[in-house]
Amino acid sequence: MTVACLESLTFGLGHLVRAADLLGERLLLLTRDPAYYAYELDRLPAGALDVVVTDTFDVERAAGLLRRAPGLRGLISSTDTWTLAGADLTDRLGLPGLDPAVLRLTRDKAAVRNRLHEAGLTRGRALLSVGQDCEARRLLLKEVGLPLVLKDTAGTGSQNVWLVRDEGELDEALAEASGRELKGRLFAEPYFSGPVYSAETLTWDSRTRLLGVSSRLMSPEPRFREEITAFPVAFPGPQRTSLERWLDRVLAAIDYTDRFAHVEFVLTADGPEVVEVNPRIGGALVGEGMCRALGVNVYEAMIEAALGRRPQLMDADLPGGPAVAFVLGYPAAPGVFTGVTGLDRLTGMPGTPAWYPVKQAGDPVEHLGDSRGYAGIVYAEAETAELATHRAVAAAGALRVLTDPFPGPAGREAPGG
């Protein structure tokens, strides 16, 4: 029997293969480029899964390949980029899955904001009437106010996000946004101040279990570059219970009935405010960290959900493990990635730190203002998320991500860098 993946997150394939094997399933990966998963594939035994190279944006072709897969029983689509293609394929092939309309809603950040506003779960509405003409600008300032955020309704990885704190920044952001190619539409929403977190949840039959909360330490304003994550954040018992109930209401408001979700939120002085709802497990090393910190392979729940089966993780007692943290490794300047120095210094440092590569030598690094710019991840463990963060930051401080200038007489300036 087969469970297929329409692409995947950079890390986690090994856990998925082991989960599929345990549940008696064969994993099939459809991908445009297997090199994207080189770190994971190089560490798996030969033949551990089936890999088919194809244009994964071509839904017709992917559907044909999947129809020929032996005993296909489920499909996993765990990336934002392929969420809607995965929903289309699941629907076409009659496989277990969320209502495609729900997944389309989650990929529209403005629609989610307004749905939550209607349900009384956010203080701010989204405004789609965004433009540089005087009337649109006046309406924006009146309806949303300052400070505000301009962003892409279907954006990913903190790309095409602008913090606007005054009218001068508004003019600059609108002008810059007019020259960008967006995945969706430009919209505005209030800017909520406070620390950013991500709730890692599993929902089944409209009931949500909070598996833990990840910290999200960001770059200084006005950028929204993700830099450090730790899991699990130690909230006091009553506050954690309150968060779980709030998350249950948030996901219910958008009819999210099943599967993992990665809910980014700001903890303001007046309570939590949703940033966005991602219909998947967390990216980067969030899934890896959950497996280690919870003491279970959470990817078993992903396979079970794809099969339409209630995940055992919904009810399991979690044995627990070390808290984890990781730091995204960005170079100091854009250019061609050439390597990392200081890796030998990780040996013997506390927390068993490790470097997880994302880019390969020769890859271009053009954008340093968002998550497209990091070349790898420094990971470390400790007894608490706070201590793990200290260890990961110390380990990252020993490394240097190197780039050479882009080819040309004087190199070339990175767009948006």
mmCIF file of N, CA, C and O in Angstrom, residues 59-100:
data_model
loop_
_atom_site.group_PDB
_atom_site.id
_atom_site.type_symbol
_atom_site.label_atom_id
_atom_site.label_comp_id
_atom_site.label_asym_id
_atom_site.label_seq_id
_atom_site.Cartn_x
_atom_site.Cartn_y
_atom_site.Cartn_z
ATOM 1 N N VAL A 59 -0.818 19.442 -12.192
ATOM 2 C CA VAL A 59 -1.741 18.590 -11.444
ATOM 3 C C VAL A 59 -2.222 17.417 -12.292
ATOM 4 O O VAL A 59 -2.371 16.293 -11.790
ATOM 5 N N GLU A 60 -2.459 17.641 -13.575
ATOM 6 C CA GLU A 60 -2.919 16.558 -14.450
ATOM 7 C C GLU A 60 -1.875 15.434 -14.508
ATOM 8 O O GLU A 60 -2.208 14.252 -14.399
ATOM 9 N N ARG A 61 -0.631 15.817 -14.690
ATOM 10 C CA ARG A 61 0.427 14.815 -14.774
ATOM 11 C C ARG A 61 0.593 14.087 -13.437
ATOM 12 O O ARG A 61 0.745 12.864 -13.395
ATOM 13 N N ALA A 62 0.564 14.848 -12.345
ATOM 14 C CA ALA A 62 0.696 14.230 -11.024
ATOM 15 C C ALA A 62 -0.453 13.260 -10.765
ATOM 16 O O ALA A 62 -0.249 12.167 -10.218
ATOM 17 N N ALA A 63 -1.652 13.632 -11.175
ATOM 18 C CA ALA A 63 -2.806 12.748 -10.977
ATOM 19 C C ALA A 63 -2.621 11.440 -11.745
ATOM 20 O O ALA A 63 -2.933 10.354 -11.235
ATOM 21 N N GLY A 64 -2.097 11.546 -12.970
ATOM 22 C CA GLY A 64 -1.854 10.336 -13.748
ATOM 23 C C GLY A 64 -0.839 9.421 -13.088
ATOM 24 O O GLY A 64 -1.020 8.191 -13.042
ATOM 25 N N LEU A 65 0.224 10.005 -12.553
ATOM 26 C CA LEU A 65 1.243 9.200 -11.876
ATOM 27 C C LEU A 65 0.669 8.538 -10.624
ATOM 28 O O LEU A 65 0.941 7.368 -10.339
ATOM 29 N N LEU A 66 -0.123 9.275 -9.881
ATOM 30 C CA LEU A 66 -0.678 8.732 -8.645
ATOM 31 C C LEU A 66 -1.704 7.635 -8.918
ATOM 32 O O LEU A 66 -1.820 6.676 -8.140
ATOM 33 N N ARG A 67 -2.440 7.768 -10.015
ATOM 34 C CA ARG A 67 -3.408 6.709 -10.348
ATOM 35 C C ARG A 67 -2.711 5.387 -10.636
ATOM 36 O O ARG A 67 -3.301 4.314 -10.473
ATOM 37 N N ARG A 68 -1.442 5.469 -11.050
ATOM 38 C CA ARG A 68 -0.700 4.243 -11.350
ATOM 39 C C ARG A 68 0.083 3.723 -10.139
ATOM 40 O O ARG A 68 0.703 2.664 -10.210
ATOM 41 N N ALA A 69 0.060 4.474 -9.045
ATOM 42 C CA ALA A 69 0.777 4.033 -7.841
ATOM 43 C C ALA A 69 0.050 2.830 -7.243
ATOM 44 O O ALA A 69 -1.175 2.849 -7.101
ATOM 45 N N PRO A 70 0.771 1.779 -6.862
ATOM 46 C CA PRO A 70 0.112 0.572 -6.351
ATOM 47 C C PRO A 70 -0.557 0.796 -5.000
ATOM 48 O O PRO A 70 0.087 1.203 -4.038
ATOM 49 N N GLY A 71 -1.862 0.584 -4.967
ATOM 50 C CA GLY A 71 -2.595 0.649 -3.710
ATOM 51 C C GLY A 71 -2.529 1.992 -3.019
ATOM 52 O O GLY A 71 -2.376 2.056 -1.795
ATOM 53 N N LEU A 72 -2.666 3.081 -3.792
ATOM 54 C CA LEU A 72 -2.594 4.412 -3.195
ATOM 55 C C LEU A 72 -3.720 4.609 -2.187
ATOM 56 O O LEU A 72 -4.897 4.443 -2.508
ATOM 57 N N ARG A 73 -3.344 4.986 -0.957
ATOM 58 C CA ARG A 73 -4.349 5.133 0.097
ATOM 59 C C ARG A 73 -4.370 6.521 0.738
ATOM 60 O O ARG A 73 -5.304 6.834 1.473
ATOM 61 N N GLY A 74 -3.371 7.331 0.451
ATOM 62 C CA GLY A 74 -3.369 8.651 1.059
ATOM 63 C C GLY A 74 -2.360 9.564 0.397
ATOM 64 O O GLY A 74 -1.434 9.112 -0.278
ATOM 65 N N LEU A 75 -2.564 10.873 0.568
ATOM 66 C CA LEU A 75 -1.675 11.882 -0.007
ATOM 67 C C LEU A 75 -1.347 12.917 1.058
ATOM 68 O O LEU A 75 -2.237 13.406 1.758
ATOM 69 N N ILE A 76 -0.065 13.247 1.180
ATOM 70 C CA ILE A 76 0.396 14.278 2.109
ATOM 71 C C ILE A 76 0.911 15.457 1.308
ATOM 72 O O ILE A 76 1.738 15.295 0.418
ATOM 73 N N SER A 77 0.411 16.640 1.633
ATOM 74 C CA SER A 77 0.904 17.874 1.021
ATOM 75 C C SER A 77 1.220 18.827 2.165
ATOM 76 O O SER A 77 0.329 19.467 2.718
ATOM 77 N N SER A 78 2.503 18.897 2.560
ATOM 78 C CA SER A 78 2.876 19.577 3.800
ATOM 79 C C SER A 78 3.560 20.915 3.583
ATOM 80 O O SER A 78 4.161 21.459 4.509
ATOM 81 N N THR A 79 3.486 21.461 2.374
ATOM 82 C CA THR A 79 4.109 22.757 2.114
ATOM 83 C C THR A 79 3.057 23.776 1.710
ATOM 84 O O THR A 79 2.030 23.428 1.118
ATOM 85 N N ASP A 80 3.325 25.046 2.012
ATOM 86 C CA ASP A 80 2.398 26.102 1.614
ATOM 87 C C ASP A 80 2.288 26.181 0.090
ATOM 88 O O ASP A 80 1.201 26.369 -0.458
ATOM 89 N N THR A 81 3.424 26.038 -0.590
ATOM 90 C CA THR A 81 3.455 26.213 -2.042
ATOM 91 C C THR A 81 2.561 25.215 -2.762
ATOM 92 O O THR A 81 1.924 25.541 -3.771
ATOM 93 N N TRP A 82 2.505 23.978 -2.259
ATOM 94 C CA TRP A 82 1.732 22.941 -2.939
ATOM 95 C C TRP A 82 0.438 22.580 -2.211
ATOM 96 O O TRP A 82 -0.178 21.570 -2.522
ATOM 97 N N THR A 83 0.004 23.408 -1.271
ATOM 98 C CA THR A 83 -1.219 23.111 -0.523
ATOM 99 C C THR A 83 -2.423 22.940 -1.446
ATOM 100 O O THR A 83 -3.175 21.967 -1.345
ATOM 101 N N LEU A 84 -2.609 23.885 -2.338
ATOM 102 C CA LEU A 84 -3.811 23.848 -3.175
ATOM 103 C C LEU A 84 -3.733 22.752 -4.231
ATOM 104 O O LEU A 84 -4.743 22.116 -4.550
ATOM 105 N N ALA A 85 -2.536 22.509 -4.771
ATOM 106 C CA ALA A 85 -2.390 21.389 -5.714
ATOM 107 C C ALA A 85 -2.689 20.077 -5.003
ATOM 108 O O ALA A 85 -3.354 19.185 -5.559
ATOM 109 N N GLY A 86 -2.223 19.946 -3.764
ATOM 110 C CA GLY A 86 -2.502 18.735 -2.993
ATOM 111 C C GLY A 86 -3.985 18.563 -2.722
ATOM 112 O O GLY A 86 -4.510 17.444 -2.794
ATOM 113 N N ALA A 87 -4.663 19.664 -2.413
ATOM 114 C CA ALA A 87 -6.110 19.589 -2.175
ATOM 115 C C ALA A 87 -6.849 19.155 -3.429
ATOM 116 O O ALA A 87 -7.794 18.345 -3.368
ATOM 117 N N ASP A 88 -6.420 19.670 -4.572
ATOM 118 C CA ASP A 88 -7.037 19.292 -5.854
ATOM 119 C C ASP A 88 -6.838 17.796 -6.117
ATOM 120 O O ASP A 88 -7.777 17.075 -6.477
ATOM 121 N N LEU A 89 -5.621 17.304 -5.893
ATOM 122 C CA LEU A 89 -5.328 15.894 -6.146
ATOM 123 C C LEU A 89 -6.089 14.975 -5.194
ATOM 124 O O LEU A 89 -6.634 13.942 -5.611
ATOM 125 N N THR A 90 -6.143 15.339 -3.926
ATOM 126 C CA THR A 90 -6.876 14.532 -2.958
ATOM 127 C C THR A 90 -8.335 14.421 -3.353
ATOM 128 O O THR A 90 -8.940 13.345 -3.286
ATOM 129 N N ASP A 91 -8.904 15.550 -3.792
ATOM 130 C CA ASP A 91 -10.310 15.567 -4.197
ATOM 131 C C ASP A 91 -10.529 14.733 -5.453
ATOM 132 O O ASP A 91 -11.467 13.931 -5.536
ATOM 133 N N ARG A 92 -9.657 14.880 -6.438
ATOM 134 C CA ARG A 92 -9.804 14.144 -7.702
ATOM 135 C C ARG A 92 -9.719 12.636 -7.500
ATOM 136 O O ARG A 92 -10.444 11.868 -8.132
ATOM 137 N N LEU A 93 -8.793 12.244 -6.617
ATOM 138 C CA LEU A 93 -8.522 10.817 -6.450
ATOM 139 C C LEU A 93 -9.373 10.172 -5.357
ATOM 140 O O LEU A 93 -9.238 8.977 -5.095
ATOM 141 N N GLY A 94 -10.243 10.962 -4.734
ATOM 142 C CA GLY A 94 -11.131 10.414 -3.719
ATOM 143 C C GLY A 94 -10.404 9.928 -2.477
ATOM 144 O O GLY A 94 -10.836 8.968 -1.831
ATOM 145 N N LEU A 95 -9.319 10.609 -2.111
ATOM 146 C CA LEU A 95 -8.533 10.223 -0.945
ATOM 147 C C LEU A 95 -8.991 10.998 0.283
ATOM 148 O O LEU A 95 -9.601 12.069 0.166
ATOM 149 N N PRO A 96 -8.710 10.495 1.480
ATOM 150 C CA PRO A 96 -9.082 11.229 2.687
ATOM 151 C C PRO A 96 -8.392 12.591 2.714
ATOM 152 O O PRO A 96 -7.234 12.724 2.323
ATOM 153 N N GLY A 97 -9.118 13.608 3.160
ATOM 154 C CA GLY A 97 -8.516 14.934 3.211
ATOM 155 C C GLY A 97 -9.495 15.972 3.691
ATOM 156 O O GLY A 97 -10.711 15.744 3.740
ATOM 157 N N LEU A 98 -8.947 17.124 4.029
ATOM 158 C CA LEU A 98 -9.781 18.262 4.399
ATOM 159 C C LEU A 98 -10.569 18.751 3.191
ATOM 160 O O LEU A 98 -10.148 18.564 2.042
ATOM 161 N N ASP A 99 -11.679 19.392 3.446
ATOM 162 C CA ASP A 99 -12.448 20.044 2.398
ATOM 163 C C ASP A 99 -11.518 21.026 1.672
ATOM 164 O O ASP A 99 -10.900 21.893 2.304
ATOM 165 N N PRO A 100 -11.380 20.916 0.339
ATOM 166 C CA PRO A 100 -10.505 21.845 -0.386
ATOM 167 C C PRO A 100 -10.839 23.308 -0.139
ATOM 168 O O PRO A 100 -9.944 24.159 -0.164
#
